[in-house]
PDB file of C-alpha atoms and ligand atoms in Angstrom:
ATOM      1  CA  MET W  11      -0.193  -0.268  -0.083  1.00  0.00           C
ATOM      2  CA  SER W  12       1.760   2.945  -1.008  1.00  0.00           C
ATOM      3  CA  GLU W  13       1.916   6.034   1.150  1.00  0.00           C
ATOM      4  CA  ARG W  14      -0.458   7.918   0.373  1.00  0.00           C
ATOM      5  CA  ASN W  15      -3.564   5.417   0.498  1.00  0.00           C
ATOM      6  CA  ASP W  16      -2.339   4.839   3.509  1.00  0.00           C
ATOM      7  CA  ARG W  17      -2.783   8.509   4.736  1.00  0.00           C
ATOM      8  CA  ARG W  18      -6.219   8.934   2.905  1.00  0.00           C
ATOM      9  CA  ASP W  19      -7.427   6.150   5.546  1.00  0.00           C
ATOM     10  CA  PHE W  20      -6.012   7.115   8.840  1.00  0.00           C
ATOM     11  CA  MET W  21      -7.856  10.912   7.482  1.00  0.00           C
ATOM     12  CA  MET W  22     -11.159   8.439   6.603  1.00  0.00           C
ATOM     13  CA  LYS W  23     -10.669   6.796   9.968  1.00  0.00           C
ATOM     14  CA  ALA W  24      -9.743   9.523  12.018  1.00  0.00           C
ATOM     15  CA  GLY W  25     -13.149  11.645  10.316  1.00  0.00           C
ATOM     16  CA  LEU W  26     -15.533   8.374  11.829  1.00  0.00           C
ATOM     17  CA  GLY W  27     -13.520   8.884  14.805  1.00  0.00           C
ATOM     18  CA  ALA W  28     -14.489  11.876  15.668  1.00  0.00           C
ATOM     19  CA  GLY W  29     -18.111  11.622  14.243  1.00  0.00           C
ATOM     20  CA  VAL W  30     -18.610   8.915  16.068  1.00  0.00           C
ATOM     21  CA  ALA W  31     -16.790  10.826  19.420  1.00  0.00           C
ATOM     22  CA  GLY W  32     -19.144  13.754  18.485  1.00  0.00           C
ATOM     23  CA  LEU W  33     -22.475  11.826  18.474  1.00  0.00           C
ATOM     24  CA  GLY W  34     -22.076  10.420  21.605  1.00  0.00           C
ATOM     25  CA  LEU W  35     -21.531  14.011  23.439  1.00  0.00           C
ATOM     26  CA  GLN W  36     -23.944  14.852  21.846  1.00  0.00           C
ATOM     27  CA  ALA W  37     -27.141  12.296  22.841  1.00  0.00           C
ATOM     28  CA  ALA W  38     -25.213  12.326  26.436  1.00  0.00           C
ATOM     29  CA  ALA W  39     -25.420  15.982  26.533  1.00  0.00           C
ATOM     30  CA  SER W  40     -29.572  15.117  25.419  1.00  0.00           C
ATOM     31  CA  LEU W  41     -29.752  12.869  27.617  1.00  0.00           C
ATOM     32  CA  ARG W  42     -28.020  15.580  30.713  1.00  0.00           C
ATOM     33  CA  SER W  43     -30.744  18.204  29.749  1.00  0.00           C
ATOM     34  CA  LEU W  44     -33.622  15.920  30.587  1.00  0.00           C
ATOM     35  CA  VAL W  45     -32.428  15.577  33.816  1.00  0.00           C
ATOM     36  CA  PRO W  46     -33.415  19.078  35.774  1.00  0.00           C
ATOM     37  CA  ASN W  47     -30.592  20.533  38.319  1.00  0.00           C
ATOM     38  CA  VAL W  48     -32.690  22.219  40.764  1.00  0.00           C
ATOM     39  CA  SER W  49     -36.372  21.469  41.818  1.00  0.00           C
ATOM     40  CA  TYR W  50     -38.800  24.086  39.902  1.00  0.00           C
ATOM     41  CA  ASP W  51     -41.066  23.221  42.517  1.00  0.00           C
ATOM     42  CA  ALA W  52     -42.472  26.237  44.761  1.00  0.00           C
ATOM     43  CA  PRO W  53     -41.205  25.877  48.201  1.00  0.00           C
ATOM     44  CA  THR W  54     -44.297  24.806  51.026  1.00  0.00           C
ATOM     45  CA  THR W  55     -42.086  26.536  53.498  1.00  0.00           C
ATOM     46  CA  VAL W  56     -42.614  30.571  53.709  1.00  0.00           C
ATOM     47  CA  LYS W  57     -41.164  33.169  56.052  1.00  0.00           C
ATOM     48  CA  VAL W  58     -43.036  35.675  55.578  1.00  0.00           C
ATOM     49  CA  GLY W  59     -42.188  38.498  58.174  1.00  0.00           C
ATOM     50  CA  LEU W  60     -41.190  38.836  62.133  1.00  0.00           C
ATOM     51  CA  PRO W  61     -44.694  38.538  63.904  1.00  0.00           C
ATOM     52  CA  THR W  62     -44.696  42.292  64.771  1.00  0.00           C
ATOM     53  CA  ASP W  63     -45.372  42.468  60.895  1.00  0.00           C
ATOM     54  CA  PHE W  64     -48.063  41.913  61.727  1.00  0.00           C
ATOM     55  CA  PRO W  65     -51.381  44.236  62.194  1.00  0.00           C
ATOM     56  CA  ASP W  66     -54.497  43.184  64.921  1.00  0.00           C
ATOM     57  CA  GLY W  67     -57.271  41.682  62.312  1.00  0.00           C
ATOM     58  CA  LEU W  68     -56.412  40.036  58.960  1.00  0.00           C
ATOM     59  CA  LYS W  69     -53.389  41.140  56.197  1.00  0.00           C
ATOM     60  CA  PHE W  70     -53.909  39.426  53.190  1.00  0.00           C
ATOM     61  CA  LEU W  71     -50.270  37.948  51.540  1.00  0.00           C
ATOM     62  CA  PRO W  72     -50.682  38.368  47.710  1.00  0.00           C
ATOM     63  CA  ASP W  73     -47.965  35.732  46.894  1.00  0.00           C
ATOM     64  CA  GLN W  74     -49.224  33.157  49.172  1.00  0.00           C
ATOM     65  CA  ARG W  75     -52.205  34.217  48.321  1.00  0.00           C
ATOM     66  CA  LEU W  76     -53.120  33.900  52.100  1.00  0.00           C
ATOM     67  CA  PHE W  77     -54.734  35.757  54.856  1.00  0.00           C
ATOM     68  CA  VAL W  78     -53.034  35.767  58.106  1.00  0.00           C
ATOM     69  CA  PHE W  79     -55.348  36.842  61.642  1.00  0.00           C
ATOM     70  CA  ARG W  80     -53.468  38.216  64.582  1.00  0.00           C
ATOM     71  CA  GLU W  81     -55.283  38.698  67.644  1.00  0.00           C
ATOM     72  CA  GLY W  82     -52.721  39.326  70.043  1.00  0.00           C
ATOM     73  CA  LYS W  83     -50.489  36.636  70.560  1.00  0.00           C
ATOM     74  CA  THR W  84     -52.217  33.926  68.446  1.00  0.00           C
ATOM     75  CA  PHE W  85     -52.446  33.932  65.099  1.00  0.00           C
ATOM     76  CA  HIS W  86     -53.935  31.731  62.520  1.00  0.00           C
ATOM     77  CA  ALA W  87     -53.824  31.776  58.863  1.00  0.00           C
ATOM     78  CA  ILE W  88     -56.548  31.002  56.143  1.00  0.00           C
ATOM     79  CA  SER W  89     -56.025  30.269  51.585  1.00  0.00           C
ATOM     80  CA  ALA W  90     -56.996  32.771  49.352  1.00  0.00           C
ATOM     81  CA  VAL W  91     -57.579  30.227  47.161  1.00  0.00           C
ATOM     82  CA  CYS W  92     -60.810  28.927  46.468  1.00  0.00           C
ATOM     83  CA  THR W  93     -62.270  25.734  46.291  1.00  0.00           C
ATOM     84  CA  HIS W  94     -63.980  25.637  43.340  1.00  0.00           C
ATOM     85  CA  LEU W  95     -62.042  26.574  40.742  1.00  0.00           C
ATOM     86  CA  GLY W  96     -59.377  28.156  42.593  1.00  0.00           C
ATOM     87  CA  CYS W  97     -60.021  31.291  41.536  1.00  0.00           C
ATOM     88  CA  THR W  98     -58.164  34.359  44.423  1.00  0.00           C
ATOM     89  CA  VAL W  99     -61.800  35.434  46.994  1.00  0.00           C
ATOM     90  CA  ARG W 100     -61.292  38.699  48.565  1.00  0.00           C
ATOM     91  CA  ALA W 101     -62.234  39.683  52.431  1.00  0.00           C
ATOM     92  CA  GLU W 102     -65.048  41.721  53.129  1.00  0.00           C
ATOM     93  CA  ALA W 103     -65.140  43.709  56.001  1.00  0.00           C
ATOM     94  CA  MET W 104     -68.082  42.384  58.314  1.00  0.00           C
ATOM     95  CA  SER W 105     -69.355  45.388  60.381  1.00  0.00           C
ATOM     96  CA  GLN W 106     -69.442  43.433  63.498  1.00  0.00           C
ATOM     97  CA  PRO W 107     -67.965  41.689  64.746  1.00  0.00           C
ATOM     98  CA  GLU W 108     -68.768  37.612  65.852  1.00  0.00           C
ATOM     99  CA  VAL W 109     -67.591  35.967  68.522  1.00  0.00           C
ATOM    100  CA  LYS W 110     -68.231  32.293  67.257  1.00  0.00           C
ATOM    101  CA  GLU W 111     -67.158  28.821  68.005  1.00  0.00           C
ATOM    102  CA  VAL W 112     -65.502  27.405  65.518  1.00  0.00           C
ATOM    103  CA  ASN W 113     -64.054  23.059  67.016  1.00  0.00           C
ATOM    104  CA  GLY W 114     -65.013  24.186  70.369  1.00  0.00           C
ATOM    105  CA  LEU W 115     -62.730  27.049  69.955  1.00  0.00           C
ATOM    106  CA  LYS W 116     -64.097  30.345  70.273  1.00  0.00           C
ATOM    107  CA  THR W 117     -63.394  32.725  67.485  1.00  0.00           C
ATOM    108  CA  GLN W 118     -63.993  36.268  66.990  1.00  0.00           C
ATOM    109  CA  LEU W 119     -64.967  36.580  62.982  1.00  0.00           C
ATOM    110  CA  THR W 120     -64.259  39.798  61.238  1.00  0.00           C
ATOM    111  CA  HIS W 121     -63.883  38.877  57.615  1.00  0.00           C
ATOM    112  CA  ARG W 122     -66.020  36.974  55.386  1.00  0.00           C
ATOM    113  CA  PHE W 123     -65.045  36.113  52.182  1.00  0.00           C
ATOM    114  CA  LEU W 124     -66.561  35.651  48.793  1.00  0.00           C
ATOM    115  CA  CYS W 125     -65.164  34.601  45.492  1.00  0.00           C
ATOM    116  CA  PRO W 126     -65.036  37.140  42.690  1.00  0.00           C
ATOM    117  CA  CYS W 127     -65.284  33.970  40.247  1.00  0.00           C
ATOM    118  CA  HIS W 128     -68.925  32.591  40.785  1.00  0.00           C
ATOM    119  CA  GLY W 129     -69.975  33.631  44.001  1.00  0.00           C
ATOM    120  CA  SER W 130     -69.342  31.403  46.551  1.00  0.00           C
ATOM    121  CA  ARG W 131     -68.936  32.355  49.807  1.00  0.00           C
ATOM    122  CA  TYR W 132     -67.272  31.791  53.447  1.00  0.00           C
ATOM    123  CA  GLU W 133     -67.952  32.190  56.333  1.00  0.00           C
ATOM    124  CA  GLY W 134     -64.685  34.302  58.348  1.00  0.00           C
ATOM    125  CA  ASP W 135     -63.459  30.831  59.858  1.00  0.00           C
ATOM    126  CA  GLY W 136     -62.979  29.486  56.171  1.00  0.00           C
ATOM    127  CA  ARG W 137     -66.526  27.399  56.121  1.00  0.00           C
ATOM    128  CA  ALA W 138     -68.572  27.163  52.487  1.00  0.00           C
ATOM    129  CA  VAL W 139     -71.921  28.338  52.912  1.00  0.00           C
ATOM    130  CA  SER W 140     -72.984  29.225  49.631  1.00  0.00           C
ATOM    131  CA  GLY W 141     -72.101  28.913  46.148  1.00  0.00           C
ATOM    132  CA  PRO W 142     -70.471  25.954  44.272  1.00  0.00           C
ATOM    133  CA  ALA W 143     -68.000  25.653  46.132  1.00  0.00           C
ATOM    134  CA  PRO W 144     -67.471  21.965  47.404  1.00  0.00           C
ATOM    135  CA  ARG W 145     -65.227  22.722  50.412  1.00  0.00           C
ATOM    136  CA  ALA W 146     -64.309  24.807  53.508  1.00  0.00           C
ATOM    137  CA  LEU W 147     -61.436  27.226  52.758  1.00  0.00           C
ATOM    138  CA  SER W 148     -57.640  25.003  53.946  1.00  0.00           C
ATOM    139  CA  TRP W 149     -56.362  26.728  57.180  1.00  0.00           C
ATOM    140  CA  TYR W 150     -52.159  25.995  57.050  1.00  0.00           C
ATOM    141  CA  HIS W 151     -49.775  25.367  60.047  1.00  0.00           C
ATOM    142  CA  LEU W 152     -48.305  28.772  61.399  1.00  0.00           C
ATOM    143  CA  SER W 153     -44.695  28.263  62.931  1.00  0.00           C
ATOM    144  CA  ILE W 154     -41.949  30.471  64.537  1.00  0.00           C
ATOM    145  CA  ALA W 155     -38.606  30.155  62.025  1.00  0.00           C
ATOM    146  CA  VAL W 156     -35.716  28.905  65.052  1.00  0.00           C
ATOM    147  CA  ASP W 157     -32.970  31.116  63.118  1.00  0.00           C
ATOM    148  CA  ASP W 158     -34.084  35.453  62.752  1.00  0.00           C
ATOM    149  CA  GLY W 159     -38.229  35.103  64.629  1.00  0.00           C
ATOM    150  CA  SER W 160     -40.514  35.421  61.034  1.00  0.00           C
ATOM    151  CA  LEU W 161     -43.929  33.612  61.258  1.00  0.00           C
ATOM    152  CA  VAL W 162     -43.605  30.539  58.458  1.00  0.00           C
ATOM    153  CA  VAL W 163     -46.458  29.353  57.195  1.00  0.00           C
ATOM    154  CA  ASP W 164     -46.002  25.714  55.627  1.00  0.00           C
ATOM    155  CA  LEU W 165     -48.662  25.317  52.725  1.00  0.00           C
ATOM    156  CA  ALA W 166     -48.344  21.982  52.199  1.00  0.00           C
ATOM    157  CA  GLN W 167     -49.885  21.374  55.475  1.00  0.00           C
ATOM    158  CA  GLU W 168     -52.831  22.173  56.497  1.00  0.00           C
ATOM    159  CA  VAL W 169     -54.782  21.814  59.772  1.00  0.00           C
ATOM    160  CA  PRO W 170     -57.523  21.880  61.613  1.00  0.00           C
ATOM    161  CA  ARG W 171     -59.674  24.867  62.168  1.00  0.00           C
ATOM    162  CA  ASP W 172     -58.745  25.254  65.840  1.00  0.00           C
ATOM    163  CA  PHE W 173     -55.204  25.228  64.676  1.00  0.00           C
ATOM    164  CA  ARG W 174     -53.731  28.565  67.300  1.00  0.00           C
ATOM    165  CA  LEU W 175     -49.521  29.346  67.510  1.00  0.00           C
ATOM    166  CA  THR W 176     -49.293  30.997  69.747  1.00  0.00           C
ATOM    167  CA  LEU W 177     -46.582  33.254  71.124  1.00  0.00           C
ATOM    168  CA  ALA W 178     -45.114  33.407  74.682  1.00  0.00           C
TER     169      ALA W 178
HETATM  170  S1  FES U  28     -63.713  30.057  41.212  1.00  0.00           S
HETATM  171 FE1  FES U  28     -64.656  30.595  43.387  1.00  0.00          FE
HETATM  172  S2  FES U  28     -66.716  30.445  43.304  1.00  0.00           S
HETATM  173 FE2  FES U  28     -65.638  29.413  41.002  1.00  0.00          FE
END
């Protein structure tokens, strides 16, 4: 075999090897792109501010779609997500607060909730009273962060309606 043929043979093999290696790298990169580096799920526990940032009464948190209620040192949180099709409900201040027993606990109700989408209405403790909403608004667990004393809501942890966080 001539030197020229050897050279052509070598160049063909080198080109073929580079092509196969390139395809392999591309396939590996494609497969890797299917595996996310990070979780895009929203965190379920969210710091929503220091307890002193919350006035007595109700504060709406639009990012979490949550109402946080404060009565002195006691807090509870009710979802603003309508249980019908997920619109954000609006809070309506009552002209006169009512004291009701909620799961055996005397509770001052200062607001009612109304869904602007299809008219569901909820009592101040989240119970559905009219409209297409199939169930009550969720209540979520609140706690205090050990590192900075912030109020923390866990949007994955529903609690019964007698849940209260009372600060020392
Ligand atoms: S989404 Fe609230 S009543 Fe339909």
